[in-house]
Coordinates of C-alpha atoms in Angstrom, one line a residue:
Chain Y
T13 CA 92.5 101.3 77.1
A14 CA 91.1 100.4 80.0
T15 CA 89.2 102.4 81.9
Q16 CA 90.1 102.5 85.6
V17 CA 86.9 102.8 87.9
R18 CA 86.3 104.4 91.0
L19 CA 85.2 102.0 94.5
D20 CA 82.4 104.5 95.6
G21 CA 79.6 102.4 93.2
F22 CA 80.3 98.9 95.6
F23 CA 80.7 100.0 98.2
T24 CA 77.6 101.4 100.1
V25 CA 78.0 104.0 102.8
V26 CA 76.8 103.5 106.4
Chain A
M21 CA 92.2 105.0 128.8
F22 CA 93.2 103.8 126.0
E23 CA 96.3 101.0 125.6
A24 CA 97.6 97.9 123.9
R25 CA 101.3 96.4 123.9
L26 CA 103.0 94.3 121.2
T27 CA 106.1 92.2 122.4
S28 CA 107.3 92.9 119.1
A29 CA 107.5 96.5 117.6
A30 CA 108.8 94.8 114.1
T31 CA 105.1 94.2 113.7
L32 CA 103.2 97.5 114.0
K33 CA 106.6 98.4 112.0
K34 CA 104.9 96.2 108.2
V35 CA 101.6 97.3 109.0
L36 CA 102.6 100.7 108.8
E37 CA 105.3 99.7 105.4
A38 CA 101.9 97.9 105.0
V39 CA 99.6 101.4 104.3
K40 CA 101.5 104.1 104.2
E41 CA 102.0 104.5 100.6
L42 CA 97.9 104.6 100.1
L43 CA 97.4 106.4 102.7
N44 CA 98.3 109.5 103.9
E45 CA 96.4 109.3 107.1
A46 CA 93.2 106.8 108.9
S47 CA 91.4 106.8 111.8
F48 CA 93.1 104.4 114.1
D49 CA 88.8 102.8 115.7
C50 CA 89.8 101.4 119.1
S51 CA 87.4 99.6 120.8
D52 CA 87.3 96.2 123.1
S53 CA 87.4 93.5 120.4
G54 CA 90.3 96.0 119.0
I55 CA 92.1 98.5 116.6
Q56 CA 90.2 99.1 113.1
L57 CA 91.6 100.8 110.1
Q58 CA 89.2 101.3 107.1
A59 CA 90.0 104.2 104.2
M60 CA 90.3 104.4 100.8
D61 CA 92.5 105.9 99.1
N62 CA 92.8 109.7 97.0
S63 CA 91.7 108.1 93.9
H64 CA 88.8 105.8 95.3
V65 CA 90.8 103.4 93.1
S66 CA 91.4 100.8 96.6
L67 CA 90.5 100.5 100.4
V68 CA 92.6 99.7 102.8
S69 CA 90.8 97.8 105.7
L70 CA 93.1 96.3 108.2
T71 CA 92.3 94.4 111.8
L72 CA 93.9 93.7 115.2
R73 CA 92.4 92.0 117.8
S74 CA 92.1 92.8 121.1
D75 CA 93.6 90.0 122.0
G76 CA 96.0 89.5 120.0
F77 CA 98.2 92.2 121.7
D78 CA 100.2 91.3 124.6
K79 CA 98.2 93.4 126.6
Y80 CA 94.9 95.7 125.2
R81 CA 92.7 98.1 128.2
C82 CA 90.0 100.3 125.7
D83 CA 87.7 101.9 128.7
R84 CA 85.7 103.1 125.7
S85 CA 86.1 103.5 122.1
L86 CA 87.4 105.9 120.9
T87 CA 89.2 106.8 117.1
M88 CA 92.1 108.0 116.5
G89 CA 93.0 110.1 113.3
M90 CA 96.5 109.7 112.3
N91 CA 99.0 111.2 110.3
L92 CA 101.2 108.0 109.1
A93 CA 104.2 109.5 108.1
S94 CA 104.6 111.7 111.0
M95 CA 103.8 107.9 112.4
S96 CA 106.4 106.3 110.2
K97 CA 108.8 108.7 111.9
I98 CA 108.2 107.2 114.8
L99 CA 107.8 103.7 114.6
K100 CA 111.9 104.2 113.2
C101 CA 112.7 105.2 115.6
A102 CA 112.0 101.7 117.9
N103 CA 114.1 98.6 117.3
N104 CA 112.5 95.6 116.1
D105 CA 112.9 94.3 119.0
D106 CA 111.7 96.4 121.1
T107 CA 108.0 96.2 122.9
V108 CA 105.1 99.0 122.3
T109 CA 102.8 100.4 123.6
I110 CA 100.3 101.9 122.5
K111 CA 98.2 104.8 124.8
A112 CA 95.2 107.1 124.6
Q113 CA 93.3 109.4 127.2
D114 CA 90.3 108.4 126.7
D115 CA 89.0 112.7 124.6
A116 CA 92.4 112.8 123.8
D117 CA 93.9 115.1 120.9
T118 CA 97.0 113.4 121.3
V119 CA 98.3 109.3 121.4
T120 CA 101.9 108.8 122.8
F121 CA 104.0 105.6 122.1
V122 CA 106.3 104.3 124.7
F123 CA 109.3 102.4 123.0
E124 CA 110.6 99.1 126.1
S125 CA 114.1 98.0 125.2
K126 CA 114.3 94.2 125.6
K127 CA 116.4 94.5 128.9
Q128 CA 114.1 98.0 130.2
E129 CA 117.8 100.0 129.3
K130 CA 115.7 102.4 127.2
I131 CA 112.6 103.8 126.8
S132 CA 111.4 106.3 125.4
D133 CA 107.4 107.9 124.4
Y134 CA 106.1 110.1 121.6
E135 CA 104.0 111.5 121.9
M136 CA 101.2 112.6 119.0
K137 CA 99.2 115.3 118.2
L138 CA 95.8 113.6 116.2
M139 CA 93.6 114.2 113.7
N140 CA 90.6 114.9 112.9
L141 CA 89.2 113.4 109.6
D142 CA 85.6 113.0 108.5
Q143 CA 86.1 109.4 107.5
E144 CA 83.0 108.2 106.1
H145 CA 82.7 104.7 107.5
L146 CA 81.1 102.1 103.9
G147 CA 79.7 98.7 104.6
I148 CA 81.6 96.1 102.1
P149 CA 79.2 93.9 100.8
E150 CA 79.6 90.2 101.5
T151 CA 80.8 88.0 98.2
D152 CA 80.1 84.7 97.0
F153 CA 83.5 85.3 94.6
S154 CA 84.1 83.3 91.7
C155 CA 87.8 82.4 91.9
V156 CA 89.9 82.6 95.5
I157 CA 93.5 81.9 94.4
R158 CA 95.9 81.7 97.8
M159 CA 99.6 81.8 97.4
P160 CA 103.2 82.6 98.6
S161 CA 103.4 85.9 98.9
V162 CA 106.5 86.2 97.9
E163 CA 105.6 85.4 94.4
F164 CA 102.8 86.4 93.9
A165 CA 104.8 90.4 94.9
R166 CA 107.2 88.7 92.3
I167 CA 104.3 88.5 89.6
V168 CA 103.3 91.6 89.8
R169 CA 106.6 93.5 90.5
D170 CA 108.2 92.0 86.5
L171 CA 105.0 92.0 84.3
A172 CA 104.6 96.1 86.0
Q173 CA 108.3 96.4 84.3
F174 CA 106.0 96.2 80.9
G175 CA 103.0 98.1 81.8
E176 CA 100.2 99.5 82.7
T177 CA 96.9 97.2 83.1
V178 CA 97.5 93.7 84.8
L179 CA 94.7 91.1 83.2
I180 CA 94.2 88.8 85.6
C181 CA 92.3 84.8 84.4
C182 CA 92.3 82.6 86.8
T183 CA 90.4 78.6 85.6
K184 CA 90.5 75.5 87.7
E185 CA 94.5 74.7 86.0
G186 CA 95.5 78.3 87.9
V187 CA 95.8 81.9 87.4
K188 CA 97.6 84.6 83.8
F189 CA 98.3 87.3 84.8
S190 CA 99.4 89.3 81.5
V191 CA 99.9 92.4 81.0
S192 CA 100.6 94.2 77.3
G193 CA 102.3 97.8 76.7
D194 CA 105.3 98.5 73.6
V195 CA 107.8 97.4 74.3
G196 CA 105.5 93.2 73.5
S197 CA 103.0 91.6 76.0
A198 CA 104.4 89.2 79.0
N199 CA 102.4 86.5 80.7
V200 CA 102.9 84.1 83.4
K201 CA 100.9 81.0 84.3
L202 CA 101.4 79.8 88.2
A203 CA 99.6 75.4 87.9
Q204 CA 97.7 75.1 90.8
T205 CA 99.7 73.0 93.0
N206 CA 98.8 69.1 95.1
N207 CA 102.0 70.0 97.3
F208 CA 101.2 68.9 100.3
D209 CA 104.4 69.0 102.3
K210 CA 105.6 72.1 101.4
E211 CA 102.0 74.5 102.8
E212 CA 103.7 77.7 102.2
E213 CA 105.0 77.1 99.0
S214 CA 101.2 75.7 97.7
V215 CA 98.9 77.5 94.5
S216 CA 95.7 76.6 95.2
I217 CA 92.6 77.7 93.8
E218 CA 89.2 77.6 94.5
M219 CA 86.8 78.8 91.6
Q220 CA 82.6 78.7 91.0
E221 CA 83.4 80.0 87.6
P222 CA 86.3 81.5 85.4
V223 CA 86.8 84.6 85.7
S224 CA 89.2 87.0 83.6
L225 CA 89.8 90.7 85.2
S226 CA 91.9 93.4 84.6
F227 CA 93.5 96.5 87.3
A228 CA 96.6 99.0 88.0
C229 CA 100.3 97.6 88.9
Q230 CA 100.5 100.6 90.4
Y231 CA 97.1 99.4 93.0
L232 CA 99.1 95.6 93.6
I233 CA 102.7 97.2 94.0
S234 CA 101.3 98.9 96.8
F235 CA 99.2 96.1 98.2
T236 CA 102.8 94.3 98.1
K237 CA 104.1 96.2 101.1
A238 CA 102.3 93.5 103.4
T239 CA 104.2 91.1 101.5
P240 CA 106.4 91.6 105.0
L241 CA 103.4 90.5 106.7
S242 CA 102.2 86.8 105.8
P243 CA 103.2 84.5 103.7
R244 CA 100.7 83.3 101.8
V245 CA 97.6 85.3 99.8
Q246 CA 94.5 85.2 98.7
L247 CA 93.7 86.8 96.2
S248 CA 89.5 86.9 94.8
M249 CA 87.4 87.6 92.6
S250 CA 83.8 87.5 90.6
S251 CA 83.4 89.4 87.7
N252 CA 82.7 93.0 87.9
V253 CA 83.2 93.6 91.9
P254 CA 86.1 94.9 93.3
L255 CA 89.1 92.6 93.8
V256 CA 90.2 91.4 97.3
V257 CA 93.1 91.2 98.1
E258 CA 93.8 89.7 101.8
Y259 CA 97.5 88.6 104.1
E260 CA 96.7 87.3 107.4
I261 CA 98.8 88.7 109.6
A262 CA 99.9 85.8 112.3
E263 CA 97.9 85.9 115.6
L264 CA 97.0 89.4 115.1
G265 CA 94.5 89.8 112.5
Y266 CA 94.5 90.6 108.7
I267 CA 95.0 93.4 106.2
R268 CA 92.7 93.0 103.7
Y269 CA 93.0 95.8 100.1
Y270 CA 90.0 96.1 97.6
L271 CA 90.3 97.3 93.9
A272 CA 89.0 98.4 91.5
P273 CA 88.9 96.7 88.4
K274 CA 90.0 98.1 84.8
I275 CA 86.9 98.7 82.2
E276 CA 87.2 98.5 78.1
D277 CA 86.4 100.9 76.6

């Protein structure tokens, strides 16, 4: 099985 | 005063269809340069980034930058009231709490206007880093939609493997497994039908089919789609909107436990 990653870790809040 | 006019309501209808499955509401940021929307879906797995350039509109005026928070289901109800070949004008006063959509038939014998309340959406803006992708695949958008739809029947996760020879989409589930391989074509006569791959290094990444299906709602906007991939970064699925801008979807990968 594969776990879905969230996007938050990839982008920074500006 | 904000005013943006398109001679064909069909374009705006297609744009809305391309975002409303992923987003319930969204902020449209309007400025001199055009209209932008950037929002993640509720589960923070995908992000929609839409740009409509001001020079792509038939008329565009934006005296002061404004952000219009809209409920997309309500906007969809309104746009359903327009015929595809109606001219559509989006209007708002500075600091207004409503937006007005005006539809005009080709012969001007029917003019309708729909006013919608705006919402205060507290949406954060994300900085998306520039990435040199390991693989960039360009293919017919209809082909991509077909592959995603076909494979999604057999599993929840699609593995996309890209090498210089081609790209392979694989799914496995309870029924069994399915693979679709697309070779790079050298079809210079019919560029629109070609599959092209720019590869720095091979990439294999897994993604949730459900989101890819949502992205393919943008298919009517463009005959071509571009998939950009690098290891361990989000996939970017981009549809160009002719003479107006683009819609990009970012999708976080699935990672093996």
